mmCIF file of N, CA and C in Angstrom:
data_model
loop_
_atom_site.group_PDB
_atom_site.id
_atom_site.type_symbol
_atom_site.label_atom_id
_atom_site.label_comp_id
_atom_site.label_asym_id
_atom_site.label_seq_id
_atom_site.Cartn_x
_atom_site.Cartn_y
_atom_site.Cartn_z
ATOM 1 N N UNK A 143 -74.349 -25.992 -19.222
ATOM 2 C CA UNK A 143 -72.812 -25.906 -19.798
ATOM 3 C C UNK A 143 -72.664 -26.906 -20.962
ATOM 4 N N UNK A 144 -72.019 -26.377 -22.104
ATOM 5 C CA UNK A 144 -71.765 -27.448 -23.168
ATOM 6 C C UNK A 144 -70.966 -28.210 -23.021
ATOM 7 N N UNK A 145 -70.764 -29.522 -23.735
ATOM 8 C CA UNK A 145 -69.671 -30.601 -23.503
ATOM 9 C C UNK A 145 -68.318 -29.973 -23.837
ATOM 10 N N UNK A 146 -68.347 -28.888 -24.747
ATOM 11 C CA UNK A 146 -67.014 -28.354 -24.830
ATOM 12 C C UNK A 146 -66.299 -27.530 -23.811
ATOM 13 N N UNK A 147 -67.280 -26.926 -23.417
ATOM 14 C CA UNK A 147 -66.866 -26.220 -21.845
ATOM 15 C C UNK A 147 -66.554 -27.300 -20.685
ATOM 16 N N UNK A 148 -67.477 -28.106 -20.618
ATOM 17 C CA UNK A 148 -67.049 -29.077 -19.616
ATOM 18 C C UNK A 148 -65.607 -29.827 -19.739
ATOM 19 N N UNK A 149 -65.466 -30.111 -21.132
ATOM 20 C CA UNK A 149 -64.269 -30.615 -21.298
ATOM 21 C C UNK A 149 -62.622 -29.745 -21.011
ATOM 22 N N UNK A 150 -63.067 -28.395 -21.673
ATOM 23 C CA UNK A 150 -62.177 -27.355 -21.479
ATOM 24 C C UNK A 150 -62.097 -27.326 -19.970
ATOM 25 N N UNK A 151 -62.859 -27.087 -19.062
ATOM 26 C CA UNK A 151 -62.886 -26.974 -17.327
ATOM 27 C C UNK A 151 -62.128 -28.179 -17.172
ATOM 28 N N UNK A 152 -62.427 -29.365 -17.396
ATOM 29 C CA UNK A 152 -61.604 -30.656 -16.897
ATOM 30 C C UNK A 152 -60.186 -30.509 -17.208
ATOM 31 N N UNK A 153 -59.930 -29.944 -18.724
ATOM 32 C CA UNK A 153 -58.516 -30.120 -19.036
ATOM 33 C C UNK A 153 -57.698 -28.830 -18.502
ATOM 34 N N UNK A 154 -58.273 -27.949 -18.096
ATOM 35 C CA UNK A 154 -57.753 -26.740 -17.399
ATOM 36 C C UNK A 154 -57.312 -27.302 -15.913
ATOM 37 N N UNK A 155 -58.365 -27.983 -15.211
ATOM 38 C CA UNK A 155 -58.179 -28.464 -13.702
ATOM 39 C C UNK A 155 -56.841 -29.381 -13.926
ATOM 40 N N UNK A 156 -56.592 -30.469 -14.810
ATOM 41 C CA UNK A 156 -55.749 -31.239 -15.007
ATOM 42 C C UNK A 156 -54.471 -30.609 -14.962
ATOM 43 N N UNK A 157 -54.379 -29.563 -16.003
ATOM 44 C CA UNK A 157 -53.121 -28.733 -16.302
ATOM 45 C C UNK A 157 -52.678 -28.254 -15.060
ATOM 46 N N UNK A 158 -53.578 -27.498 -14.318
ATOM 47 C CA UNK A 158 -53.366 -26.880 -13.120
ATOM 48 C C UNK A 158 -52.839 -27.612 -12.111
ATOM 49 N N UNK A 159 -53.284 -28.945 -11.893
ATOM 50 C CA UNK A 159 -52.915 -29.663 -11.076
ATOM 51 C C UNK A 159 -51.262 -30.052 -11.522
ATOM 52 N N UNK A 160 -51.189 -30.367 -12.679
ATOM 53 C CA UNK A 160 -49.777 -30.987 -12.932
ATOM 54 C C UNK A 160 -48.797 -29.955 -12.692
ATOM 55 N N UNK A 161 -49.182 -28.562 -13.014
ATOM 56 C CA UNK A 161 -48.156 -27.479 -12.729
ATOM 57 C C UNK A 161 -48.026 -27.286 -11.310
ATOM 58 N N UNK A 162 -49.013 -27.283 -10.493
ATOM 59 C CA UNK A 162 -48.988 -27.309 -9.053
ATOM 60 C C UNK A 162 -48.087 -28.234 -8.325
ATOM 61 N N UNK A 163 -48.315 -29.571 -8.578
ATOM 62 C CA UNK A 163 -47.401 -30.690 -8.084
ATOM 63 C C UNK A 163 -46.005 -30.767 -8.550
ATOM 64 N N UNK A 164 -45.579 -30.232 -9.874
ATOM 65 C CA UNK A 164 -44.231 -30.006 -10.439
ATOM 66 C C UNK A 164 -43.226 -29.454 -9.321
ATOM 67 N N UNK A 165 -42.099 -30.331 -9.009
ATOM 68 C CA UNK A 165 -41.225 -29.638 -8.399
ATOM 69 C C UNK A 165 -40.111 -29.124 -8.970
ATOM 70 N N UNK A 166 -39.630 -27.969 -8.828
ATOM 71 C CA UNK A 166 -38.651 -27.140 -9.645
ATOM 72 C C UNK A 166 -37.420 -27.454 -9.048
ATOM 73 N N UNK A 167 -36.519 -27.763 -9.992
ATOM 74 C CA UNK A 167 -35.058 -27.625 -9.555
ATOM 75 C C UNK A 167 -34.760 -26.485 -8.734
ATOM 76 N N UNK A 168 -33.445 -26.593 -8.125
ATOM 77 C CA UNK A 168 -32.525 -25.459 -7.665
ATOM 78 C C UNK A 168 -31.848 -25.186 -8.742
ATOM 79 N N UNK A 169 -32.206 -23.496 -9.229
ATOM 80 C CA UNK A 169 -31.567 -23.088 -10.454
ATOM 81 C C UNK A 169 -30.185 -22.374 -9.991
ATOM 82 N N UNK A 170 -29.349 -22.362 -10.700
ATOM 83 C CA UNK A 170 -28.073 -21.531 -10.243
ATOM 84 C C UNK A 170 -28.501 -20.059 -10.831
ATOM 85 N N UNK A 171 -28.074 -19.027 -10.434
ATOM 86 C CA UNK A 171 -28.214 -17.842 -10.904
ATOM 87 C C UNK A 171 -27.904 -17.662 -12.555
ATOM 88 N N UNK A 172 -28.246 -17.069 -13.399
ATOM 89 C CA UNK A 172 -28.018 -16.869 -14.642
ATOM 90 C C UNK A 172 -28.375 -15.385 -15.486
ATOM 91 N N UNK A 173 -28.145 -15.478 -16.625
ATOM 92 C CA UNK A 173 -28.334 -14.115 -17.181
ATOM 93 C C UNK A 173 -29.728 -13.957 -17.345
ATOM 94 N N UNK A 174 -30.118 -12.351 -17.555
ATOM 95 C CA UNK A 174 -31.587 -12.304 -17.756
ATOM 96 C C UNK A 174 -31.656 -12.081 -19.131
ATOM 97 N N UNK A 175 -32.660 -12.671 -19.742
ATOM 98 C CA UNK A 175 -32.683 -12.722 -21.183
ATOM 99 C C UNK A 175 -34.230 -12.578 -21.580
ATOM 100 N N UNK A 176 -34.451 -12.330 -22.817
ATOM 101 C CA UNK A 176 -35.885 -12.462 -23.394
ATOM 102 C C UNK A 176 -35.593 -13.252 -24.772
ATOM 103 N N UNK A 177 -36.297 -14.277 -24.825
ATOM 104 C CA UNK A 177 -36.198 -15.182 -25.919
ATOM 105 C C UNK A 177 -37.649 -15.647 -26.872
ATOM 106 N N UNK A 178 -37.532 -15.131 -27.912
ATOM 107 C CA UNK A 178 -38.927 -15.602 -28.802
ATOM 108 C C UNK A 178 -38.779 -17.157 -29.378
ATOM 109 N N UNK A 179 -39.630 -17.753 -28.990
ATOM 110 C CA UNK A 179 -39.771 -19.395 -29.198
ATOM 111 C C UNK A 179 -40.978 -19.547 -30.110
ATOM 112 N N UNK A 180 -40.750 -20.568 -31.142
ATOM 113 C CA UNK A 180 -41.935 -21.214 -31.496
ATOM 114 C C UNK A 180 -41.721 -22.619 -31.398
ATOM 115 N N UNK A 181 -43.162 -23.348 -30.949
ATOM 116 C CA UNK A 181 -43.282 -24.754 -30.782
ATOM 117 C C UNK A 181 -44.227 -25.180 -31.952
ATOM 118 N N UNK A 182 -43.509 -25.990 -32.877
ATOM 119 C CA UNK A 182 -44.199 -26.745 -33.838
ATOM 120 C C UNK A 182 -44.500 -28.305 -33.556
ATOM 121 N N UNK A 183 -45.842 -28.588 -34.102
ATOM 122 C CA UNK A 183 -46.204 -30.010 -33.741
ATOM 123 C C UNK A 183 -47.643 -29.808 -33.553
ATOM 124 N N UNK A 184 -48.157 -31.132 -32.594
ATOM 125 C CA UNK A 184 -49.633 -30.899 -32.150
ATOM 126 C C UNK A 184 -49.456 -30.148 -30.903
ATOM 127 N N UNK A 185 -49.521 -29.269 -30.988
ATOM 128 C CA UNK A 185 -49.597 -27.946 -29.800
ATOM 129 C C UNK A 185 -50.699 -27.086 -29.592
ATOM 130 N N UNK A 186 -51.708 -27.241 -30.466
ATOM 131 C CA UNK A 186 -52.797 -26.522 -30.281
ATOM 132 C C UNK A 186 -54.084 -27.473 -30.080
ATOM 133 N N UNK A 187 -54.900 -26.896 -29.068
ATOM 134 C CA UNK A 187 -56.194 -27.683 -28.504
ATOM 135 C C UNK A 187 -55.724 -28.721 -27.656
ATOM 136 N N UNK A 188 -54.578 -28.707 -27.010
ATOM 137 C CA UNK A 188 -54.386 -29.630 -25.900
ATOM 138 C C UNK A 188 -53.809 -29.047 -24.431
ATOM 139 N N UNK A 189 -54.398 -27.624 -24.703
ATOM 140 C CA UNK A 189 -53.908 -26.943 -23.219
ATOM 141 C C UNK A 189 -52.299 -26.352 -23.267
ATOM 142 N N UNK A 190 -51.813 -26.556 -24.293
ATOM 143 C CA UNK A 190 -50.188 -26.064 -24.321
ATOM 144 C C UNK A 190 -50.157 -24.600 -23.851
ATOM 145 N N UNK A 191 -50.996 -23.675 -24.176
ATOM 146 C CA UNK A 191 -50.705 -22.134 -23.809
ATOM 147 C C UNK A 191 -50.810 -22.222 -22.602
ATOM 148 N N UNK A 192 -52.148 -22.631 -21.812
ATOM 149 C CA UNK A 192 -52.215 -22.688 -20.460
ATOM 150 C C UNK A 192 -51.025 -23.174 -19.742
ATOM 151 N N UNK A 193 -50.516 -24.200 -20.071
ATOM 152 C CA UNK A 193 -49.606 -24.784 -19.325
ATOM 153 C C UNK A 193 -48.193 -24.019 -19.288
ATOM 154 N N UNK A 194 -48.011 -23.561 -20.467
ATOM 155 C CA UNK A 194 -46.783 -22.436 -20.460
ATOM 156 C C UNK A 194 -47.127 -21.195 -19.731
ATOM 157 N N UNK A 195 -48.317 -20.673 -19.626
ATOM 158 C CA UNK A 195 -48.546 -19.577 -18.683
ATOM 159 C C UNK A 195 -48.506 -19.954 -17.449
ATOM 160 N N UNK A 196 -48.829 -20.973 -16.965
ATOM 161 C CA UNK A 196 -48.859 -21.355 -15.512
ATOM 162 C C UNK A 196 -47.470 -21.900 -15.025
ATOM 163 N N UNK A 197 -46.757 -22.467 -15.805
ATOM 164 C CA UNK A 197 -45.234 -22.787 -15.677
ATOM 165 C C UNK A 197 -44.522 -21.485 -15.546
ATOM 166 N N UNK A 198 -44.487 -20.473 -16.515
ATOM 167 C CA UNK A 198 -44.016 -19.269 -16.578
ATOM 168 C C UNK A 198 -44.164 -18.394 -15.228
ATOM 169 N N UNK A 199 -45.629 -18.717 -14.867
ATOM 170 C CA UNK A 199 -45.985 -17.799 -13.640
ATOM 171 C C UNK A 199 -44.752 -18.524 -12.391
ATOM 172 N N UNK A 200 -44.998 -20.041 -12.304
ATOM 173 C CA UNK A 200 -44.531 -20.494 -11.427
ATOM 174 C C UNK A 200 -42.932 -20.129 -11.391
ATOM 175 N N UNK A 201 -42.107 -20.033 -12.482
ATOM 176 C CA UNK A 201 -40.781 -20.033 -12.505
ATOM 177 C C UNK A 201 -40.363 -18.451 -12.392
ATOM 178 N N UNK A 202 -41.354 -17.398 -12.094
ATOM 179 C CA UNK A 202 -41.123 -16.177 -11.974
ATOM 180 C C UNK A 202 -40.766 -15.490 -13.619
ATOM 181 N N UNK A 203 -41.378 -15.874 -14.770
ATOM 182 C CA UNK A 203 -41.215 -15.370 -15.859
ATOM 183 C C UNK A 203 -42.011 -14.454 -16.341
ATOM 184 N N UNK A 204 -41.701 -13.325 -17.326
ATOM 185 C CA UNK A 204 -42.591 -12.669 -17.869
ATOM 186 C C UNK A 204 -42.569 -12.938 -19.223
ATOM 187 N N UNK A 205 -43.859 -12.402 -19.957
ATOM 188 C CA UNK A 205 -43.871 -12.344 -21.354
ATOM 189 C C UNK A 205 -45.302 -12.838 -21.809
ATOM 190 N N UNK A 206 -45.489 -13.509 -23.040
ATOM 191 C CA UNK A 206 -46.749 -13.753 -23.362
ATOM 192 C C UNK A 206 -46.757 -15.293 -24.342
ATOM 193 N N UNK A 207 -47.819 -15.773 -24.649
ATOM 194 C CA UNK A 207 -47.855 -16.970 -25.326
ATOM 195 C C UNK A 207 -49.181 -16.865 -26.315
ATOM 196 N N UNK A 208 -48.879 -17.367 -27.295
ATOM 197 C CA UNK A 208 -50.264 -17.374 -28.231
ATOM 198 C C UNK A 208 -50.113 -18.479 -29.587
ATOM 199 N N UNK A 209 -51.483 -18.961 -29.860
ATOM 200 C CA UNK A 209 -51.501 -19.830 -30.932
ATOM 201 C C UNK A 209 -51.208 -18.790 -32.368
ATOM 202 N N UNK A 210 -50.505 -19.616 -33.344
ATOM 203 C CA UNK A 210 -50.751 -18.745 -34.525
ATOM 204 C C UNK A 210 -51.133 -19.326 -35.644
ATOM 205 N N UNK A 211 -51.471 -18.829 -36.950
ATOM 206 C CA UNK A 211 -52.202 -19.535 -37.692
ATOM 207 C C UNK A 211 -51.623 -20.469 -38.551
ATOM 208 N N UNK A 212 -50.413 -20.957 -38.215
ATOM 209 C CA UNK A 212 -49.835 -21.891 -38.768
ATOM 210 C C UNK A 212 -49.682 -23.042 -37.840
ATOM 211 N N UNK A 213 -50.726 -23.442 -36.857
ATOM 212 C CA UNK A 213 -50.827 -24.487 -36.009
ATOM 213 C C UNK A 213 -49.667 -24.594 -35.001
ATOM 214 N N UNK A 214 -48.644 -23.820 -34.956
ATOM 215 C CA UNK A 214 -47.845 -23.728 -33.718
ATOM 216 C C UNK A 214 -48.199 -22.953 -32.743
ATOM 217 N N UNK A 215 -47.469 -22.763 -31.748
ATOM 218 C CA UNK A 215 -47.675 -21.754 -30.685
ATOM 219 C C UNK A 215 -46.229 -21.026 -30.360
ATOM 220 N N UNK A 216 -46.397 -19.929 -30.477
ATOM 221 C CA UNK A 216 -45.283 -18.720 -30.322
ATOM 222 C C UNK A 216 -45.379 -17.912 -29.059
ATOM 223 N N UNK A 217 -44.205 -17.657 -28.572
ATOM 224 C CA UNK A 217 -43.705 -17.137 -27.298
ATOM 225 C C UNK A 217 -42.909 -16.409 -27.124
ATOM 226 N N UNK A 218 -42.965 -15.159 -26.319
ATOM 227 C CA UNK A 218 -41.717 -14.497 -25.956
ATOM 228 C C UNK A 218 -41.808 -14.416 -24.346
ATOM 229 N N UNK A 219 -40.614 -15.272 -23.826
ATOM 230 C CA UNK A 219 -40.226 -15.414 -22.553
ATOM 231 C C UNK A 219 -39.073 -14.696 -22.002
ATOM 232 N N UNK A 220 -39.015 -13.979 -20.948
ATOM 233 C CA UNK A 220 -38.232 -13.192 -20.404
ATOM 234 C C UNK A 220 -37.672 -13.557 -18.957
ATOM 235 N N UNK A 221 -36.800 -13.619 -18.541
ATOM 236 C CA UNK A 221 -36.225 -13.922 -17.285
ATOM 237 C C UNK A 221 -34.737 -14.666 -17.180
ATOM 238 N N UNK A 222 -34.519 -15.175 -15.980
ATOM 239 C CA UNK A 222 -33.152 -15.883 -16.080
ATOM 240 C C UNK A 222 -33.109 -17.202 -17.248
ATOM 241 N N UNK A 223 -32.083 -17.033 -17.702
ATOM 242 C CA UNK A 223 -31.986 -18.059 -18.936
ATOM 243 C C UNK A 223 -32.213 -19.533 -18.405
ATOM 244 N N UNK A 224 -31.812 -19.900 -17.291
ATOM 245 C CA UNK A 224 -31.921 -21.475 -16.841
ATOM 246 C C UNK A 224 -33.408 -21.594 -16.614
ATOM 247 N N UNK A 225 -33.946 -20.774 -16.218
ATOM 248 C CA UNK A 225 -35.441 -20.985 -16.195
ATOM 249 C C UNK A 225 -36.218 -21.101 -17.210
ATOM 250 N N UNK A 226 -35.548 -20.172 -18.384
ATOM 251 C CA UNK A 226 -36.424 -20.355 -19.672
ATOM 252 C C UNK A 226 -36.114 -21.563 -20.687
ATOM 253 N N UNK A 227 -34.854 -22.024 -20.241
ATOM 254 C CA UNK A 227 -34.475 -23.565 -20.758
ATOM 255 C C UNK A 227 -35.254 -24.509 -20.195
ATOM 256 N N UNK A 228 -35.272 -24.396 -18.908
ATOM 257 C CA UNK A 228 -36.504 -25.531 -18.104
ATOM 258 C C UNK A 228 -37.757 -25.488 -18.758
ATOM 259 N N UNK A 229 -38.273 -24.414 -19.006
ATOM 260 C CA UNK A 229 -39.817 -24.157 -19.269
ATOM 261 C C UNK A 229 -39.671 -24.815 -21.003
ATOM 262 N N UNK A 230 -38.851 -24.445 -21.752
ATOM 263 C CA UNK A 230 -38.801 -24.679 -23.166
ATOM 264 C C UNK A 230 -38.718 -26.545 -23.222
ATOM 265 N N UNK A 231 -37.796 -27.028 -22.180
ATOM 266 C CA UNK A 231 -37.462 -28.380 -22.228
ATOM 267 C C UNK A 231 -38.620 -29.286 -21.650
ATOM 268 N N UNK A 232 -39.174 -28.358 -20.680
ATOM 269 C CA UNK A 232 -40.588 -29.384 -19.880
ATOM 270 C C UNK A 232 -41.591 -29.287 -21.125
ATOM 271 N N UNK A 233 -41.820 -28.080 -21.510
ATOM 272 C CA UNK A 233 -42.865 -28.112 -22.776
ATOM 273 C C UNK A 233 -42.717 -29.142 -23.978
ATOM 274 N N UNK A 234 -41.428 -29.246 -24.428
ATOM 275 C CA UNK A 234 -41.029 -30.203 -25.318
ATOM 276 C C UNK A 234 -41.251 -31.613 -25.337
ATOM 277 N N UNK A 235 -41.286 -31.888 -23.790
ATOM 278 C CA UNK A 235 -41.520 -33.256 -23.217
ATOM 279 C C UNK A 235 -42.795 -33.844 -22.912
ATOM 280 N N UNK A 236 -43.966 -32.677 -23.095
ATOM 281 C CA UNK A 236 -45.186 -33.348 -22.845
ATOM 282 C C UNK A 236 -45.669 -34.463 -23.539
ATOM 283 N N UNK A 237 -46.243 -35.166 -22.814
ATOM 284 C CA UNK A 237 -47.044 -36.549 -23.644
ATOM 285 C C UNK A 237 -48.251 -36.185 -24.326
ATOM 286 N N UNK A 238 -49.046 -35.245 -23.969
ATOM 287 C CA UNK A 238 -50.271 -34.901 -24.392
ATOM 288 C C UNK A 238 -50.232 -33.945 -25.798
ATOM 289 N N UNK A 239 -49.090 -33.718 -25.834
ATOM 290 C CA UNK A 239 -48.532 -32.385 -26.997
ATOM 291 C C UNK A 239 -47.484 -33.365 -27.763
ATOM 292 N N UNK A 240 -47.585 -32.982 -28.909
ATOM 293 C CA UNK A 240 -46.395 -33.455 -29.557
ATOM 294 C C UNK A 240 -45.329 -32.481 -30.132
ATOM 295 N N UNK A 241 -44.356 -31.821 -29.532
ATOM 296 C CA UNK A 241 -43.595 -31.049 -30.267
ATOM 297 C C UNK A 241 -42.575 -31.350 -31.022
ATOM 298 N N UNK A 242 -42.522 -31.255 -32.463
ATOM 299 C CA UNK A 242 -41.696 -31.705 -33.190
ATOM 300 C C UNK A 242 -40.425 -30.972 -33.611
ATOM 301 N N UNK A 243 -40.621 -29.536 -33.155
ATOM 302 C CA UNK A 243 -39.381 -28.616 -33.574
ATOM 303 C C UNK A 243 -39.658 -27.354 -32.561
ATOM 304 N N UNK A 244 -38.518 -26.854 -32.117
ATOM 305 C CA UNK A 244 -38.632 -25.619 -31.438
ATOM 306 C C UNK A 244 -37.700 -24.722 -32.176
ATOM 307 N N UNK A 245 -38.006 -23.532 -32.667
ATOM 308 C CA UNK A 245 -37.054 -22.613 -33.019
ATOM 309 C C UNK A 245 -37.077 -21.612 -31.983
ATOM 310 N N UNK A 246 -35.877 -20.845 -31.466
ATOM 311 C CA UNK A 246 -35.755 -19.550 -30.786
ATOM 312 C C UNK A 246 -34.781 -18.763 -31.156
ATOM 313 N N UNK A 247 -35.125 -17.676 -30.450
ATOM 314 C CA UNK A 247 -33.860 -16.610 -30.860
ATOM 315 C C UNK A 247 -33.850 -15.680 -29.740
ATOM 316 N N UNK A 248 -32.750 -15.078 -29.209
ATOM 317 C CA UNK A 248 -32.488 -14.194 -28.177
ATOM 318 C C UNK A 248 -32.970 -12.888 -28.672
ATOM 319 N N UNK A 249 -33.922 -11.957 -28.077
ATOM 320 C CA UNK A 249 -34.405 -10.781 -28.649
ATOM 321 C C UNK A 249 -34.272 -9.536 -27.485
ATOM 322 N N UNK A 250 -34.639 -8.360 -27.703
ATOM 323 C CA UNK A 250 -34.309 -7.425 -26.791
ATOM 324 C C UNK A 250 -35.187 -7.601 -25.798
ATOM 325 N N UNK A 251 -34.639 -7.373 -24.308
ATOM 326 C CA UNK A 251 -35.439 -7.452 -23.162
ATOM 327 C C UNK A 251 -36.273 -6.358 -23.002
ATOM 328 N N UNK A 252 -37.560 -6.343 -22.470
ATOM 329 C CA UNK A 252 -38.367 -5.168 -22.348
ATOM 330 C C UNK A 252 -38.512 -5.051 -20.600
ATOM 331 N N UNK A 253 -37.799 -4.113 -20.401
ATOM 332 C CA UNK A 253 -37.903 -3.632 -19.049
ATOM 333 C C UNK A 253 -39.066 -3.215 -18.164
ATOM 334 N N UNK A 254 -40.070 -2.798 -18.896
ATOM 335 C CA UNK A 254 -41.367 -2.438 -18.263
ATOM 336 C C UNK A 254 -42.129 -3.468 -18.043
ATOM 337 N N UNK A 255 -41.718 -4.808 -18.653
ATOM 338 C CA UNK A 255 -42.813 -5.715 -18.674
ATOM 339 C C UNK A 255 -43.166 -6.541 -17.093
ATOM 340 N N UNK A 256 -44.502 -6.795 -16.862
ATOM 341 C CA UNK A 256 -44.682 -7.555 -15.478
ATOM 342 C C UNK A 256 -45.485 -8.558 -15.816
ATOM 343 N N UNK A 257 -45.363 -9.880 -15.092
ATOM 344 C CA UNK A 257 -46.207 -10.847 -15.426
ATOM 345 C C UNK A 257 -46.350 -11.741 -16.888
ATOM 346 N N UNK A 258 -46.966 -12.408 -17.093
ATOM 347 C CA UNK A 258 -47.183 -13.385 -18.040
ATOM 348 C C UNK A 258 -48.447 -13.512 -18.604
ATOM 349 N N UNK A 259 -48.714 -13.473 -19.910
ATOM 350 C CA UNK A 259 -50.319 -13.564 -20.362
ATOM 351 C C UNK A 259 -50.388 -14.541 -21.657
ATOM 352 N N UNK A 260 -51.702 -14.953 -21.473
ATOM 353 C CA UNK A 260 -52.047 -15.754 -22.757
ATOM 354 C C UNK A 260 -52.762 -14.705 -23.964
ATOM 355 N N UNK A 261 -52.287 -14.678 -25.123
ATOM 356 C CA UNK A 261 -52.847 -13.710 -25.889
ATOM 357 C C UNK A 261 -53.642 -14.700 -26.990
ATOM 358 N N UNK A 262 -54.940 -14.150 -26.834
ATOM 359 C CA UNK A 262 -56.121 -15.019 -27.862
ATOM 360 C C UNK A 262 -56.129 -14.232 -28.987
#
């Protein structure tokens, strides 16, 4: 196995443990929305998409996340608004990533969507 693959495997293991041990707050019920979000800064090559994916699944959210050519990470996240806010705030506070700017807007809900995915 190459060094790059070994480092990726170690990074993924670290991220999985971090999300697994995260204790979620008790959320009040909130409206169901879909939000398009762009995280700008040092957010690529640090496991950012993987952590969004794992945290979204833990929060019961649906949607997708992907890197874009400008060096930022974009996502569409659907579910209870307070859970989405938690995810955005949590990801914005990561120490190994540096989120300098978050842009978001509410978009139309996709009723047929199930699960959360990383788009490559």
